[in-house]
Amino acid sequence: QQQVKQSPQSLIVQKGGIPIINCAYENTAFDYFPWYQQFPGKGPALLIAIRPDVSEKKEGRFTISFNKSAKQFSLHIMDSQPGDSATYFCAASMEGGYQKVTFGTGTKLQVIP
Amino acid sequence: SQTIHQWPATLVQPVGSPLSLECTVEGTSNPNLYWYRQAAGRGLQLLFYSVGIGQISSEVPQNLSASRPQDRQFILSSKKLLLSDSGFYLCAWSEGLAGGPSQETQYFGPGTRLLVL
């Protein structure tokens, strides 16, 4: 019940395309859903995050769509660029004393010029 | 601003040798600290977390241990490395109890790549 299921495992798109990465969760106590971006050999960095009281959040070319009833959320990258090539992790956490974040398994995105 | 440091960046160690990886955080106090391991092409496995000095919780039984001797210092250790300990080790921090909503974000260090031969 603590799992966050992420798909696809890998994704290849042409420059300008809109890759979509999907995540699903079971635990309704999760109330914070961040996405992390990781470049090879680097630590993950927070990209964008959403709370379940909103259905969509945009930051630049990155958009999170959130479906509370379906317990699913997804990341869309508009006008994708080769520099977006990285591994993306969705995550979920519960408000509380410490933050033990549950991460998805990651999606390796390659944007071809 | 807050920064997180990890060293060494890369380490090659023989099987059976000891290990000590260090992580320090600057610019914040009483952070929550975390050690993760990431196998090649895989997700993040939480190994240990700490909510205060000397307070360590283990997520996965293994031959690794962690210590937090100071508020902003987190150390990952092993007495005898195994081949299976190879991987990319990441330290992360988040705001402690007094941090408000931002405590839900974890900030990762640059990582240590460990190769056990």
mmCIF file of C-alpha atoms in Angstrom:
data_model
loop_
_atom_site.group_PDB
_atom_site.id
_atom_site.type_symbol
_atom_site.label_atom_id
_atom_site.label_comp_id
_atom_site.label_asym_id
_atom_site.label_seq_id
_atom_site.Cartn_x
_atom_site.Cartn_y
_atom_site.Cartn_z
ATOM 1 C CA GLN A 1 0.000 0.000 0.000
ATOM 2 C CA GLN A 2 3.043 2.193 0.346
ATOM 3 C CA GLN A 3 4.039 1.677 -3.272
ATOM 4 C CA VAL A 4 3.977 4.206 -6.056
ATOM 5 C CA LYS A 5 3.794 2.529 -9.457
ATOM 6 C CA GLN A 6 5.438 4.402 -12.307
ATOM 7 C CA SER A 7 5.296 3.816 -16.054
ATOM 8 C CA PRO A 8 6.769 3.572 -18.581
ATOM 9 C CA GLN A 9 10.224 2.424 -17.547
ATOM 10 C CA SER A 10 11.761 4.200 -20.536
ATOM 11 C CA LEU A 11 10.561 6.623 -23.158
ATOM 12 C CA ILE A 12 12.001 8.007 -26.388
ATOM 13 C CA VAL A 13 10.460 11.058 -28.042
ATOM 14 C CA GLN A 14 11.408 13.439 -30.788
ATOM 15 C CA LYS A 15 12.325 17.004 -29.951
ATOM 16 C CA GLY A 16 9.145 19.027 -29.569
ATOM 17 C CA GLY A 17 7.088 16.000 -28.547
ATOM 18 C CA ILE A 18 5.140 15.706 -25.302
ATOM 19 C CA PRO A 19 6.346 12.792 -23.186
ATOM 20 C CA ILE A 20 3.895 11.661 -20.521
ATOM 21 C CA ILE A 21 4.930 9.730 -17.425
ATOM 22 C CA ASN A 22 2.271 8.145 -15.268
ATOM 23 C CA CYS A 23 2.164 7.210 -11.609
ATOM 24 C CA ALA A 24 -0.432 5.497 -9.447
ATOM 25 C CA TYR A 25 -0.721 5.065 -5.699
ATOM 26 C CA GLU A 26 -2.916 3.209 -3.235
ATOM 27 C CA ASN A 27 -2.461 4.965 0.082
ATOM 28 C CA THR A 28 -5.013 7.766 0.360
ATOM 29 C CA ALA A 29 -3.015 9.256 3.228
ATOM 30 C CA PHE A 30 -0.460 10.556 0.727
ATOM 31 C CA ASP A 31 -0.909 14.281 0.422
ATOM 32 C CA TYR A 32 2.148 15.558 -1.409
ATOM 33 C CA PHE A 33 3.328 14.392 -4.808
ATOM 34 C CA PRO A 34 6.685 15.665 -6.052
ATOM 35 C CA TRP A 35 8.521 14.845 -9.241
ATOM 36 C CA TYR A 36 12.286 14.620 -9.306
ATOM 37 C CA GLN A 37 14.626 14.905 -12.270
ATOM 38 C CA GLN A 38 17.959 13.100 -12.245
ATOM 39 C CA PHE A 39 20.767 13.536 -14.741
ATOM 40 C CA PRO A 40 23.398 10.787 -15.067
ATOM 41 C CA GLY A 41 25.863 10.791 -12.200
ATOM 42 C CA LYS A 42 23.940 13.424 -10.258
ATOM 43 C CA GLY A 43 21.515 13.386 -7.379
ATOM 44 C CA PRO A 44 17.786 13.832 -8.066
ATOM 45 C CA ALA A 45 16.460 17.380 -7.907
ATOM 46 C CA LEU A 46 12.920 18.536 -7.241
ATOM 47 C CA LEU A 47 11.222 19.493 -10.489
ATOM 48 C CA ILE A 48 7.620 20.228 -9.586
ATOM 49 C CA ALA A 49 5.158 19.110 -6.940
ATOM 50 C CA ILE A 50 1.409 19.046 -6.377
ATOM 51 C CA ARG A 51 -1.036 18.554 -3.535
ATOM 52 C CA PRO A 52 -4.300 16.644 -4.029
ATOM 53 C CA ASP A 53 -6.499 19.727 -3.673
ATOM 54 C CA VAL A 54 -5.584 20.848 -7.212
ATOM 55 C CA SER A 55 -5.999 18.941 -10.468
ATOM 56 C CA GLU A 56 -3.203 20.554 -12.437
ATOM 57 C CA LYS A 57 -0.043 22.513 -11.853
ATOM 58 C CA LYS A 58 2.225 24.079 -14.452
ATOM 59 C CA GLU A 59 5.769 25.317 -14.110
ATOM 60 C CA GLY A 60 7.282 26.349 -17.385
ATOM 61 C CA ARG A 61 7.104 23.415 -19.780
ATOM 62 C CA PHE A 62 6.339 20.921 -17.013
ATOM 63 C CA THR A 63 2.765 20.099 -16.014
ATOM 64 C CA ILE A 64 1.436 17.720 -13.388
ATOM 65 C CA SER A 65 -2.078 16.387 -13.837
ATOM 66 C CA PHE A 66 -3.677 14.891 -10.744
ATOM 67 C CA ASN A 67 -6.727 12.626 -10.569
ATOM 68 C CA LYS A 68 -7.585 12.132 -6.907
ATOM 69 C CA SER A 69 -10.477 9.728 -7.467
ATOM 70 C CA ALA A 70 -8.341 7.471 -9.658
ATOM 71 C CA LYS A 71 -5.319 7.897 -7.398
ATOM 72 C CA GLN A 72 -3.175 8.724 -10.401
ATOM 73 C CA PHE A 73 -0.941 11.576 -11.407
ATOM 74 C CA SER A 74 1.190 12.265 -14.425
ATOM 75 C CA LEU A 75 3.960 14.500 -15.678
ATOM 76 C CA HIS A 76 3.764 16.123 -19.110
ATOM 77 C CA ILE A 77 6.736 17.858 -20.688
ATOM 78 C CA MET A 78 5.661 20.310 -23.358
ATOM 79 C CA ASP A 79 7.941 21.055 -26.324
ATOM 80 C CA SER A 80 10.512 18.578 -25.033
ATOM 81 C CA GLN A 81 14.177 19.328 -25.649
ATOM 82 C CA PRO A 82 17.297 17.119 -25.737
ATOM 83 C CA GLY A 83 18.322 18.763 -22.453
ATOM 84 C CA ASP A 84 15.265 17.179 -20.837
ATOM 85 C CA SER A 85 16.850 13.754 -21.322
ATOM 86 C CA ALA A 86 17.080 12.409 -17.784
ATOM 87 C CA THR A 87 15.469 9.949 -15.409
ATOM 88 C CA TYR A 88 12.250 11.145 -13.814
ATOM 89 C CA PHE A 89 10.922 9.882 -10.494
ATOM 90 C CA CYS A 90 7.471 10.454 -9.150
ATOM 91 C CA ALA A 91 7.059 10.314 -5.397
ATOM 92 C CA ALA A 92 4.487 10.568 -2.648
ATOM 93 C CA SER A 93 4.644 11.481 0.996
ATOM 94 C CA MET A 94 2.424 12.042 3.991
ATOM 95 C CA GLU A 95 2.421 15.097 6.169
ATOM 96 C CA GLY A 96 4.073 14.273 9.448
ATOM 97 C CA GLY A 97 7.066 14.591 11.686
ATOM 98 C CA TYR A 98 9.595 13.317 9.214
ATOM 99 C CA GLN A 99 9.314 12.830 5.547
ATOM 100 C CA LYS A 100 9.782 9.311 4.378
ATOM 101 C CA VAL A 101 9.112 9.724 0.729
ATOM 102 C CA THR A 102 7.951 6.787 -1.380
ATOM 103 C CA PHE A 103 9.531 6.936 -4.812
ATOM 104 C CA GLY A 104 8.416 5.424 -8.079
ATOM 105 C CA THR A 105 10.856 3.225 -9.960
ATOM 106 C CA GLY A 106 11.837 5.939 -12.434
ATOM 107 C CA THR A 107 11.397 6.651 -16.146
ATOM 108 C CA LYS A 108 14.406 7.144 -18.352
ATOM 109 C CA LEU A 109 13.516 9.768 -20.944
ATOM 110 C CA GLN A 110 15.490 10.328 -24.104
ATOM 111 C CA VAL A 111 14.634 13.265 -26.335
ATOM 112 C CA ILE A 112 16.052 12.846 -29.825
ATOM 113 C CA PRO A 113 17.059 15.999 -31.738
ATOM 114 C CA SER B 1 21.024 29.001 1.197
ATOM 115 C CA GLN B 2 21.239 25.359 2.065
ATOM 116 C CA THR B 3 23.813 23.050 0.542
ATOM 117 C CA ILE B 4 24.536 19.375 0.932
ATOM 118 C CA HIS B 5 27.930 17.790 0.452
ATOM 119 C CA GLN B 6 28.942 14.196 -0.012
ATOM 120 C CA TRP B 7 32.359 12.624 -0.245
ATOM 121 C CA PRO B 8 34.085 10.966 -1.734
ATOM 122 C CA ALA B 9 32.526 11.323 -5.175
ATOM 123 C CA THR B 10 33.852 7.953 -6.335
ATOM 124 C CA LEU B 11 35.245 5.018 -4.404
ATOM 125 C CA VAL B 12 36.632 1.654 -5.453
ATOM 126 C CA GLN B 13 37.003 -0.800 -2.599
ATOM 127 C CA PRO B 14 37.887 -4.504 -2.334
ATOM 128 C CA VAL B 15 35.405 -6.980 -0.932
ATOM 129 C CA GLY B 16 35.739 -7.247 2.826
ATOM 130 C CA SER B 17 37.148 -3.759 3.316
ATOM 131 C CA PRO B 18 35.481 -1.156 5.545
ATOM 132 C CA LEU B 19 33.454 1.790 4.278
ATOM 133 C CA SER B 20 32.806 5.301 5.475
ATOM 134 C CA LEU B 21 30.794 7.779 3.433
ATOM 135 C CA GLU B 22 30.149 11.220 4.794
ATOM 136 C CA CYS B 23 27.368 13.710 4.214
ATOM 137 C CA THR B 24 27.091 17.224 5.619
ATOM 138 C CA VAL B 25 24.408 19.860 5.283
ATOM 139 C CA GLU B 26 24.917 23.596 5.584
ATOM 140 C CA GLY B 27 22.476 26.420 6.042
ATOM 141 C CA THR B 28 19.818 24.649 8.072
ATOM 142 C CA SER B 29 19.434 23.220 11.539
ATOM 143 C CA ASN B 30 17.866 20.015 12.818
ATOM 144 C CA PRO B 31 17.270 18.578 9.358
ATOM 145 C CA ASN B 32 15.923 15.123 8.695
ATOM 146 C CA LEU B 33 18.665 13.137 6.974
ATOM 147 C CA TYR B 34 18.458 10.147 4.669
ATOM 148 C CA TRP B 35 20.726 7.623 2.975
ATOM 149 C CA TYR B 36 19.554 6.038 -0.264
ATOM 150 C CA ARG B 37 21.146 3.511 -2.572
ATOM 151 C CA GLN B 38 20.513 3.465 -6.279
ATOM 152 C CA ALA B 39 21.608 0.431 -8.274
ATOM 153 C CA ALA B 40 22.502 1.036 -11.922
ATOM 154 C CA GLY B 41 19.378 1.986 -13.858
ATOM 155 C CA ARG B 42 17.177 1.380 -10.857
ATOM 156 C CA GLY B 43 15.089 3.352 -8.420
ATOM 157 C CA LEU B 44 15.913 4.747 -5.015
ATOM 158 C CA GLN B 45 16.122 2.419 -2.038
ATOM 159 C CA LEU B 46 15.901 4.108 1.349
ATOM 160 C CA LEU B 47 18.549 2.681 3.667
ATOM 161 C CA PHE B 48 18.473 4.880 6.783
ATOM 162 C CA TYR B 49 16.856 8.042 8.038
ATOM 163 C CA SER B 50 17.490 10.236 11.039
ATOM 164 C CA VAL B 51 15.350 12.875 12.706
ATOM 165 C CA GLY B 52 18.010 13.975 15.176
ATOM 166 C CA ILE B 53 21.478 13.426 16.601
ATOM 167 C CA GLY B 54 21.998 9.787 17.489
ATOM 168 C CA GLN B 55 18.551 8.813 16.169
ATOM 169 C CA ILE B 56 18.843 6.343 13.329
ATOM 170 C CA SER B 57 16.144 4.203 11.768
ATOM 171 C CA SER B 58 16.981 1.391 9.396
ATOM 172 C CA GLU B 59 14.761 0.482 6.505
ATOM 173 C CA VAL B 60 16.573 -2.513 5.081
ATOM 174 C CA PRO B 61 18.544 -5.146 7.029
ATOM 175 C CA GLN B 62 22.057 -5.342 5.636
ATOM 176 C CA ASN B 63 25.696 -5.043 6.532
ATOM 177 C CA LEU B 64 25.560 -1.243 6.453
ATOM 178 C CA SER B 65 25.102 1.108 9.394
ATOM 179 C CA ALA B 66 24.588 4.821 9.803
ATOM 180 C CA SER B 67 25.465 7.350 12.443
ATOM 181 C CA ARG B 68 24.677 10.972 13.094
ATOM 182 C CA PRO B 69 27.358 12.344 15.409
ATOM 183 C CA GLN B 70 26.416 15.978 14.787
ATOM 184 C CA ASP B 71 23.233 17.769 13.810
ATOM 185 C CA ARG B 72 24.226 18.201 10.164
ATOM 186 C CA GLN B 73 26.495 15.227 9.658
ATOM 187 C CA PHE B 74 25.393 11.800 8.515
ATOM 188 C CA ILE B 75 27.776 8.891 8.021
ATOM 189 C CA LEU B 76 27.219 5.592 6.243
ATOM 190 C CA SER B 77 29.525 2.769 7.263
ATOM 191 C CA SER B 78 30.282 -0.867 6.767
ATOM 192 C CA LYS B 79 32.759 -3.131 8.509
ATOM 193 C CA LYS B 80 33.076 -5.522 5.559
ATOM 194 C CA LEU B 81 31.867 -4.626 2.075
ATOM 195 C CA LEU B 82 30.104 -7.128 -0.157
ATOM 196 C CA LEU B 83 29.996 -7.130 -3.950
ATOM 197 C CA SER B 84 26.286 -6.359 -3.696
ATOM 198 C CA ASP B 85 27.071 -3.093 -1.907
ATOM 199 C CA SER B 86 28.158 -1.529 -5.188
ATOM 200 C CA GLY B 87 25.923 1.315 -6.269
ATOM 201 C CA PHE B 88 25.269 5.020 -6.185
ATOM 202 C CA TYR B 89 24.769 6.292 -2.636
ATOM 203 C CA LEU B 90 22.747 9.408 -2.136
ATOM 204 C CA CYS B 91 22.341 11.493 0.969
ATOM 205 C CA ALA B 92 19.316 13.754 1.264
ATOM 206 C CA TRP B 93 17.874 16.176 3.765
ATOM 207 C CA SER B 94 14.504 17.699 4.474
ATOM 208 C CA GLU B 95 13.305 20.321 6.905
ATOM 209 C CA GLY B 96 12.790 19.082 10.431
ATOM 210 C CA LEU B 97 9.598 19.416 12.441
ATOM 211 C CA ALA B 98 9.684 23.195 12.513
ATOM 212 C CA GLY B 99 10.029 23.534 8.780
ATOM 213 C CA GLY B 100 6.402 23.836 7.771
ATOM 214 C CA PRO B 101 5.150 22.599 4.398
ATOM 215 C CA SER B 102 8.601 22.637 2.842
ATOM 216 C CA GLN B 103 9.606 19.679 5.002
ATOM 217 C CA GLU B 104 7.951 17.451 2.456
ATOM 218 C CA THR B 105 10.659 18.104 -0.110
ATOM 219 C CA GLN B 106 13.884 16.162 -0.005
ATOM 220 C CA TYR B 107 17.092 17.714 -1.282
ATOM 221 C CA PHE B 108 19.720 15.353 -2.573
ATOM 222 C CA GLY B 109 23.474 15.521 -2.514
ATOM 223 C CA PRO B 110 25.680 14.812 -5.537
ATOM 224 C CA GLY B 111 26.108 11.151 -4.596
ATOM 225 C CA THR B 112 28.994 8.737 -4.120
ATOM 226 C CA ARG B 113 29.586 6.035 -6.680
ATOM 227 C CA LEU B 114 30.882 2.912 -4.926
ATOM 228 C CA LEU B 115 32.370 -0.013 -6.775
ATOM 229 C CA VAL B 116 33.215 -3.091 -4.761
ATOM 230 C CA LEU B 117 35.583 -5.488 -6.515
#
